[in-house]
Amino acid sequence: MTKVYLNGEFLPLEEARISVLDRGFLFGDGVYEVIPAYGGRLFRLEQHLDRLDRSLQGIRLAVSISHHDWRDILQSLLPTGEMGDQAVYLQVTRGVAPKRDHSFPVVATPTVFAMAFPVVPPEPGQAELGVAAVTLPDTRWLRCNIKAITLLANVLLRQQAVDEGAAEAILIRDGVAHEGTASNLFVVKDGVITTPPDGPELLPGITRDLVVELAGLHNLPLIQAPIAESRLFEADELWITSSTKEIVPVISLNEGPVGEGVAGPVWRRVWALFQAYKQQIRAGLVD
Ligand code: PDD
């Protein structure tokens, strides 16, 4: 039986209920996080919770749950004993208002929900097969650094990519590539890794930040700079990163090969560093 957390209670998934007047349901008025757990240990929890705080501030929503309380709640959702990798999804909305009105209700208690689910990271042989991507115009709003549950543009863009036989869409705004519909972007050219800088056009990914950190620790040249769309087509390697997919090589873009059309050597190096980091998490040496 899957146990979830809803507004202070742990209960079976089937019994978790919210009102149809919840502003998350009516307006998409809320924020969320997805946090992996390796060997029962939450990955970079403080960084995820700091980002949650920034998202909550971004939508002007106050929630009285400390990081310590969050840790307890989320840890309680993870199955104990031998288990595969998991991820925790958490969502906070502006709660239930008595009537549907766009402006904030005078009084409302945030709705807080969390659940865990299994994630199956790809095996090495599978990961290096890579994925296809397409470029699409970024139709989202200009507050993409908030991890908002309002994901309709992302959903439509991802579906368009899938309809075109690709796994992800790389989103272009004013000739610049910022990120995917649910992933951050890395480009490799002549051994130098580039990822776009933080800004309102993209989510500051926790996986991305770890890649930046690992590159720094292991002296791999990495810069954070805007990526013109044209550079995607001259790249030796393209990768996308996210909590649930880790680091994925993009081997074809708009049906043409990226570089040699196979996962590249820089990806191989960074992927291995990332896997080693996960082992350290499992051993409780880092988080
Ligand atoms: N998405 N950019 C967007 C728009 C995202 O939705 C995500 C993650 C990322 C990567 O961030 P991180 O490395 O912190 O997961 C970048 C999650 C996984 C989701 O919506 O399910």
mmCIF file with all atom_site columns, C-alpha atoms in Angstrom, residues 53-178:
data_model
loop_
_atom_site.group_PDB
_atom_site.id
_atom_site.type_symbol
_atom_site.label_atom_id
_atom_site.label_alt_id
_atom_site.label_comp_id
_atom_site.label_asym_id
_atom_site.label_entity_id
_atom_site.label_seq_id
_atom_site.pdbx_PDB_ins_code
_atom_site.Cartn_x
_atom_site.Cartn_y
_atom_site.Cartn_z
_atom_site.occupancy
_atom_site.B_iso_or_equiv
_atom_site.pdbx_formal_charge
_atom_site.auth_seq_id
_atom_site.auth_comp_id
_atom_site.auth_asym_id
_atom_site.auth_atom_id
_atom_site.pdbx_PDB_model_num
ATOM 1   C CA . ASP A 1 53  ? 11.801  28.326 -0.424  1.00 0.00 ? 53  ASP A CA 1
ATOM 2   C CA . ARG A 1 54  ? 12.694  30.513 -3.411  1.00 0.00 ? 54  ARG A CA 1
ATOM 3   C CA . SER A 1 55  ? 9.720   29.144 -5.402  1.00 0.00 ? 55  SER A CA 1
ATOM 4   C CA . LEU A 1 56  ? 7.377   29.821 -2.460  1.00 0.00 ? 56  LEU A CA 1
ATOM 5   C CA . GLN A 1 57  ? 8.746   33.352 -2.124  1.00 0.00 ? 57  GLN A CA 1
ATOM 6   C CA . GLY A 1 58  ? 8.350   33.769 -5.886  1.00 0.00 ? 58  GLY A CA 1
ATOM 7   C CA . ILE A 1 59  ? 4.616   33.078 -5.630  1.00 0.00 ? 59  ILE A CA 1
ATOM 8   C CA . ARG A 1 60  ? 4.258   34.936 -2.297  1.00 0.00 ? 60  ARG A CA 1
ATOM 9   C CA . LEU A 1 61  ? 3.167   31.885 -0.312  1.00 0.00 ? 61  LEU A CA 1
ATOM 10  C CA . ALA A 1 62  ? 4.256   31.326 3.298   1.00 0.00 ? 62  ALA A CA 1
ATOM 11  C CA . VAL A 1 63  ? 4.445   27.777 4.660   1.00 0.00 ? 63  VAL A CA 1
ATOM 12  C CA . SER A 1 64  ? 5.425   27.016 8.234   1.00 0.00 ? 64  SER A CA 1
ATOM 13  C CA . ILE A 1 65  ? 7.353   23.797 7.639   1.00 0.00 ? 65  ILE A CA 1
ATOM 14  C CA . SER A 1 66  ? 11.025  23.953 8.590   1.00 0.00 ? 66  SER A CA 1
ATOM 15  C CA . HIS A 1 67  ? 13.716  22.130 6.630   1.00 0.00 ? 67  HIS A CA 1
ATOM 16  C CA . HIS A 1 68  ? 14.025  19.792 9.595   1.00 0.00 ? 68  HIS A CA 1
ATOM 17  C CA . ASP A 1 69  ? 10.282  18.984 9.418   1.00 0.00 ? 69  ASP A CA 1
ATOM 18  C CA . TRP A 1 70  ? 10.485  18.508 5.658   1.00 0.00 ? 70  TRP A CA 1
ATOM 19  C CA . ARG A 1 71  ? 13.323  16.036 6.135   1.00 0.00 ? 71  ARG A CA 1
ATOM 20  C CA . ASP A 1 72  ? 11.239  14.034 8.609   1.00 0.00 ? 72  ASP A CA 1
ATOM 21  C CA . ILE A 1 73  ? 8.168   14.042 6.375   1.00 0.00 ? 73  ILE A CA 1
ATOM 22  C CA . LEU A 1 74  ? 10.018  13.063 3.209   1.00 0.00 ? 74  LEU A CA 1
ATOM 23  C CA . GLN A 1 75  ? 12.210  10.473 4.904   1.00 0.00 ? 75  GLN A CA 1
ATOM 24  C CA . SER A 1 76  ? 9.080   8.823  6.370   1.00 0.00 ? 76  SER A CA 1
ATOM 25  C CA . LEU A 1 77  ? 7.711   8.314  2.866   1.00 0.00 ? 77  LEU A CA 1
ATOM 26  C CA . LEU A 1 78  ? 10.711  6.279  1.717   1.00 0.00 ? 78  LEU A CA 1
ATOM 27  C CA . PRO A 1 79  ? 10.336  2.511  2.044   1.00 0.00 ? 79  PRO A CA 1
ATOM 28  C CA . THR A 1 80  ? 12.763  1.005  4.554   1.00 0.00 ? 80  THR A CA 1
ATOM 29  C CA . GLY A 1 81  ? 15.063  -1.972 4.026   1.00 0.00 ? 81  GLY A CA 1
ATOM 30  C CA . GLU A 1 82  ? 16.507  -3.067 0.702   1.00 0.00 ? 82  GLU A CA 1
ATOM 31  C CA . MET A 1 83  ? 15.039  -0.927 -2.015  1.00 0.00 ? 83  MET A CA 1
ATOM 32  C CA . GLY A 1 84  ? 15.799  0.468  -5.411  1.00 0.00 ? 84  GLY A CA 1
ATOM 33  C CA . ASP A 1 85  ? 16.217  4.161  -6.037  1.00 0.00 ? 85  ASP A CA 1
ATOM 34  C CA . GLN A 1 86  ? 13.261  6.353  -5.236  1.00 0.00 ? 86  GLN A CA 1
ATOM 35  C CA . ALA A 1 87  ? 12.215  9.949  -5.729  1.00 0.00 ? 87  ALA A CA 1
ATOM 36  C CA . VAL A 1 88  ? 9.952   12.123 -3.629  1.00 0.00 ? 88  VAL A CA 1
ATOM 37  C CA . TYR A 1 89  ? 7.445   14.476 -5.220  1.00 0.00 ? 89  TYR A CA 1
ATOM 38  C CA . LEU A 1 90  ? 6.194   17.327 -3.047  1.00 0.00 ? 90  LEU A CA 1
ATOM 39  C CA . GLN A 1 91  ? 3.673   20.008 -3.871  1.00 0.00 ? 91  GLN A CA 1
ATOM 40  C CA . VAL A 1 92  ? 2.412   23.075 -2.014  1.00 0.00 ? 92  VAL A CA 1
ATOM 41  C CA . THR A 1 93  ? -0.607  25.017 -3.284  1.00 0.00 ? 93  THR A CA 1
ATOM 42  C CA . ARG A 1 94  ? -2.286  28.186 -2.039  1.00 0.00 ? 94  ARG A CA 1
ATOM 43  C CA . GLY A 1 95  ? -5.031  25.976 -0.602  1.00 0.00 ? 95  GLY A CA 1
ATOM 44  C CA . VAL A 1 96  ? -8.800  26.077 -0.715  1.00 0.00 ? 96  VAL A CA 1
ATOM 45  C CA . ALA A 1 97  ? -10.602 29.403 -1.154  1.00 0.00 ? 97  ALA A CA 1
ATOM 46  C CA . PRO A 1 98  ? -14.361 29.756 -0.641  1.00 0.00 ? 98  PRO A CA 1
ATOM 47  C CA . LYS A 1 99  ? -14.885 31.101 -4.149  1.00 0.00 ? 99  LYS A CA 1
ATOM 48  C CA . ARG A 1 100 ? -13.033 31.094 -7.432  1.00 0.00 ? 100 ARG A CA 1
ATOM 49  C CA . ASP A 1 101 ? -11.245 34.432 -7.668  1.00 0.00 ? 101 ASP A CA 1
ATOM 50  C CA . HIS A 1 102 ? -7.873  35.040 -9.318  1.00 0.00 ? 102 HIS A CA 1
ATOM 51  C CA . SER A 1 103 ? -6.567  37.297 -6.536  1.00 0.00 ? 103 SER A CA 1
ATOM 52  C CA . PHE A 1 104 ? -5.261  35.673 -3.362  1.00 0.00 ? 104 PHE A CA 1
ATOM 53  C CA . PRO A 1 105 ? -7.855  34.644 -0.762  1.00 0.00 ? 105 PRO A CA 1
ATOM 54  C CA . VAL A 1 106 ? -7.685  36.649 2.470   1.00 0.00 ? 106 VAL A CA 1
ATOM 55  C CA . VAL A 1 107 ? -7.403  33.459 4.479   1.00 0.00 ? 107 VAL A CA 1
ATOM 56  C CA . ALA A 1 108 ? -6.282  30.130 3.086   1.00 0.00 ? 108 ALA A CA 1
ATOM 57  C CA . THR A 1 109 ? -4.217  27.292 4.465   1.00 0.00 ? 109 THR A CA 1
ATOM 58  C CA . PRO A 1 110 ? -1.703  25.911 1.979   1.00 0.00 ? 110 PRO A CA 1
ATOM 59  C CA . THR A 1 111 ? -2.304  22.367 0.794   1.00 0.00 ? 111 THR A CA 1
ATOM 60  C CA . VAL A 1 112 ? 0.832   20.289 1.315   1.00 0.00 ? 112 VAL A CA 1
ATOM 61  C CA . PHE A 1 113 ? 1.192   16.944 -0.424  1.00 0.00 ? 113 PHE A CA 1
ATOM 62  C CA . ALA A 1 114 ? 4.116   14.530 -0.831  1.00 0.00 ? 114 ALA A CA 1
ATOM 63  C CA . MET A 1 115 ? 4.612   11.011 -2.167  1.00 0.00 ? 115 MET A CA 1
ATOM 64  C CA . ALA A 1 116 ? 7.508   8.714  -3.045  1.00 0.00 ? 116 ALA A CA 1
ATOM 65  C CA . PHE A 1 117 ? 7.835   6.690  -6.231  1.00 0.00 ? 117 PHE A CA 1
ATOM 66  C CA . PRO A 1 118 ? 10.451  4.316  -7.647  1.00 0.00 ? 118 PRO A CA 1
ATOM 67  C CA . VAL A 1 119 ? 12.906  5.573  -10.257 1.00 0.00 ? 119 VAL A CA 1
ATOM 68  C CA . VAL A 1 120 ? 14.891  3.273  -12.451 1.00 0.00 ? 120 VAL A CA 1
ATOM 69  C CA . PRO A 1 121 ? 18.037  5.024  -13.635 1.00 0.00 ? 121 PRO A CA 1
ATOM 70  C CA . PRO A 1 122 ? 19.323  3.661  -16.940 1.00 0.00 ? 122 PRO A CA 1
ATOM 71  C CA . GLU A 1 123 ? 22.085  1.046  -16.886 1.00 0.00 ? 123 GLU A CA 1
ATOM 72  C CA . PRO A 1 124 ? 25.397  2.197  -18.452 1.00 0.00 ? 124 PRO A CA 1
ATOM 73  C CA . GLY A 1 125 ? 24.733  0.346  -21.722 1.00 0.00 ? 125 GLY A CA 1
ATOM 74  C CA . GLN A 1 126 ? 21.287  1.883  -21.921 1.00 0.00 ? 126 GLN A CA 1
ATOM 75  C CA . ALA A 1 127 ? 22.307  5.422  -20.893 1.00 0.00 ? 127 ALA A CA 1
ATOM 76  C CA . GLU A 1 128 ? 24.886  5.684  -23.635 1.00 0.00 ? 128 GLU A CA 1
ATOM 77  C CA . LEU A 1 129 ? 22.282  4.978  -26.295 1.00 0.00 ? 129 LEU A CA 1
ATOM 78  C CA . GLY A 1 130 ? 21.151  8.559  -25.747 1.00 0.00 ? 130 GLY A CA 1
ATOM 79  C CA . VAL A 1 131 ? 17.964  10.193 -26.956 1.00 0.00 ? 131 VAL A CA 1
ATOM 80  C CA . ALA A 1 132 ? 16.670  12.299 -29.827 1.00 0.00 ? 132 ALA A CA 1
ATOM 81  C CA . ALA A 1 133 ? 15.611  15.918 -29.258 1.00 0.00 ? 133 ALA A CA 1
ATOM 82  C CA . VAL A 1 134 ? 13.997  18.638 -31.314 1.00 0.00 ? 134 VAL A CA 1
ATOM 83  C CA . THR A 1 135 ? 14.192  22.415 -30.989 1.00 0.00 ? 135 THR A CA 1
ATOM 84  C CA . LEU A 1 136 ? 10.921  24.253 -30.387 1.00 0.00 ? 136 LEU A CA 1
ATOM 85  C CA . PRO A 1 137 ? 10.037  27.902 -29.682 1.00 0.00 ? 137 PRO A CA 1
ATOM 86  C CA . ASP A 1 138 ? 9.781   28.470 -25.929 1.00 0.00 ? 138 ASP A CA 1
ATOM 87  C CA . THR A 1 139 ? 6.145   29.397 -25.342 1.00 0.00 ? 139 THR A CA 1
ATOM 88  C CA . ARG A 1 140 ? 6.462   29.506 -21.518 1.00 0.00 ? 140 ARG A CA 1
ATOM 89  C CA . TRP A 1 141 ? 6.248   32.531 -19.233 1.00 0.00 ? 141 TRP A CA 1
ATOM 90  C CA . LEU A 1 142 ? 9.264   34.502 -17.991 1.00 0.00 ? 142 LEU A CA 1
ATOM 91  C CA . ARG A 1 143 ? 9.410   33.132 -14.465 1.00 0.00 ? 143 ARG A CA 1
ATOM 92  C CA . CYS A 1 144 ? 10.754  29.700 -15.345 1.00 0.00 ? 144 CYS A CA 1
ATOM 93  C CA . ASN A 1 145 ? 13.105  29.844 -12.335 1.00 0.00 ? 145 ASN A CA 1
ATOM 94  C CA . ILE A 1 146 ? 10.019  29.198 -10.160 1.00 0.00 ? 146 ILE A CA 1
ATOM 95  C CA . LYS A 1 147 ? 9.247   25.476 -10.013 1.00 0.00 ? 147 LYS A CA 1
ATOM 96  C CA . ALA A 1 148 ? 5.539   26.084 -10.558 1.00 0.00 ? 148 ALA A CA 1
ATOM 97  C CA . ILE A 1 149 ? 2.975   23.301 -10.949 1.00 0.00 ? 149 ILE A CA 1
ATOM 98  C CA . THR A 1 150 ? 1.512   25.344 -13.825 1.00 0.00 ? 150 THR A CA 1
ATOM 99  C CA . LEU A 1 151 ? 3.108   23.141 -16.483 1.00 0.00 ? 151 LEU A CA 1
ATOM 100 C CA . LEU A 1 152 ? 0.738   23.289 -19.442 1.00 0.00 ? 152 LEU A CA 1
ATOM 101 C CA . ALA A 1 153 ? 3.261   24.866 -21.812 1.00 0.00 ? 153 ALA A CA 1
ATOM 102 C CA . ASN A 1 154 ? 5.869   22.274 -20.794 1.00 0.00 ? 154 ASN A CA 1
ATOM 103 C CA . VAL A 1 155 ? 3.333   19.477 -21.287 1.00 0.00 ? 155 VAL A CA 1
ATOM 104 C CA . LEU A 1 156 ? 2.336   20.661 -24.772 1.00 0.00 ? 156 LEU A CA 1
ATOM 105 C CA . LEU A 1 157 ? 5.946   21.183 -25.830 1.00 0.00 ? 157 LEU A CA 1
ATOM 106 C CA . ARG A 1 158 ? 7.016   17.760 -24.534 1.00 0.00 ? 158 ARG A CA 1
ATOM 107 C CA . GLN A 1 159 ? 4.099   16.111 -26.315 1.00 0.00 ? 159 GLN A CA 1
ATOM 108 C CA . GLN A 1 160 ? 5.038   17.869 -29.556 1.00 0.00 ? 160 GLN A CA 1
ATOM 109 C CA . ALA A 1 161 ? 8.564   16.466 -29.172 1.00 0.00 ? 161 ALA A CA 1
ATOM 110 C CA . VAL A 1 162 ? 7.153   12.974 -28.572 1.00 0.00 ? 162 VAL A CA 1
ATOM 111 C CA . ASP A 1 163 ? 4.841   13.312 -31.581 1.00 0.00 ? 163 ASP A CA 1
ATOM 112 C CA . GLU A 1 164 ? 7.943   14.124 -33.634 1.00 0.00 ? 164 GLU A CA 1
ATOM 113 C CA . GLY A 1 165 ? 9.662   10.952 -32.384 1.00 0.00 ? 165 GLY A CA 1
ATOM 114 C CA . ALA A 1 166 ? 11.934  12.705 -29.857 1.00 0.00 ? 166 ALA A CA 1
ATOM 115 C CA . ALA A 1 167 ? 12.329  12.376 -26.088 1.00 0.00 ? 167 ALA A CA 1
ATOM 116 C CA . GLU A 1 168 ? 12.762  16.074 -25.284 1.00 0.00 ? 168 GLU A CA 1
ATOM 117 C CA . ALA A 1 169 ? 12.329  19.548 -26.771 1.00 0.00 ? 169 ALA A CA 1
ATOM 118 C CA . ILE A 1 170 ? 15.146  22.072 -26.381 1.00 0.00 ? 170 ILE A CA 1
ATOM 119 C CA . LEU A 1 171 ? 13.430  25.409 -25.980 1.00 0.00 ? 171 LEU A CA 1
ATOM 120 C CA . ILE A 1 172 ? 14.502  28.493 -27.924 1.00 0.00 ? 172 ILE A CA 1
ATOM 121 C CA . ARG A 1 173 ? 13.698  32.084 -26.999 1.00 0.00 ? 173 ARG A CA 1
ATOM 122 C CA . ASP A 1 174 ? 15.008  34.947 -29.160 1.00 0.00 ? 174 ASP A CA 1
ATOM 123 C CA . GLY A 1 175 ? 17.547  32.668 -30.831 1.00 0.00 ? 175 GLY A CA 1
ATOM 124 C CA . VAL A 1 176 ? 18.943  31.373 -27.517 1.00 0.00 ? 176 VAL A CA 1
ATOM 125 C CA . ALA A 1 177 ? 18.609  27.818 -26.128 1.00 0.00 ? 177 ALA A CA 1
ATOM 126 C CA . HIS A 1 178 ? 17.806  27.794 -22.416 1.00 0.00 ? 178 HIS A CA 1
#
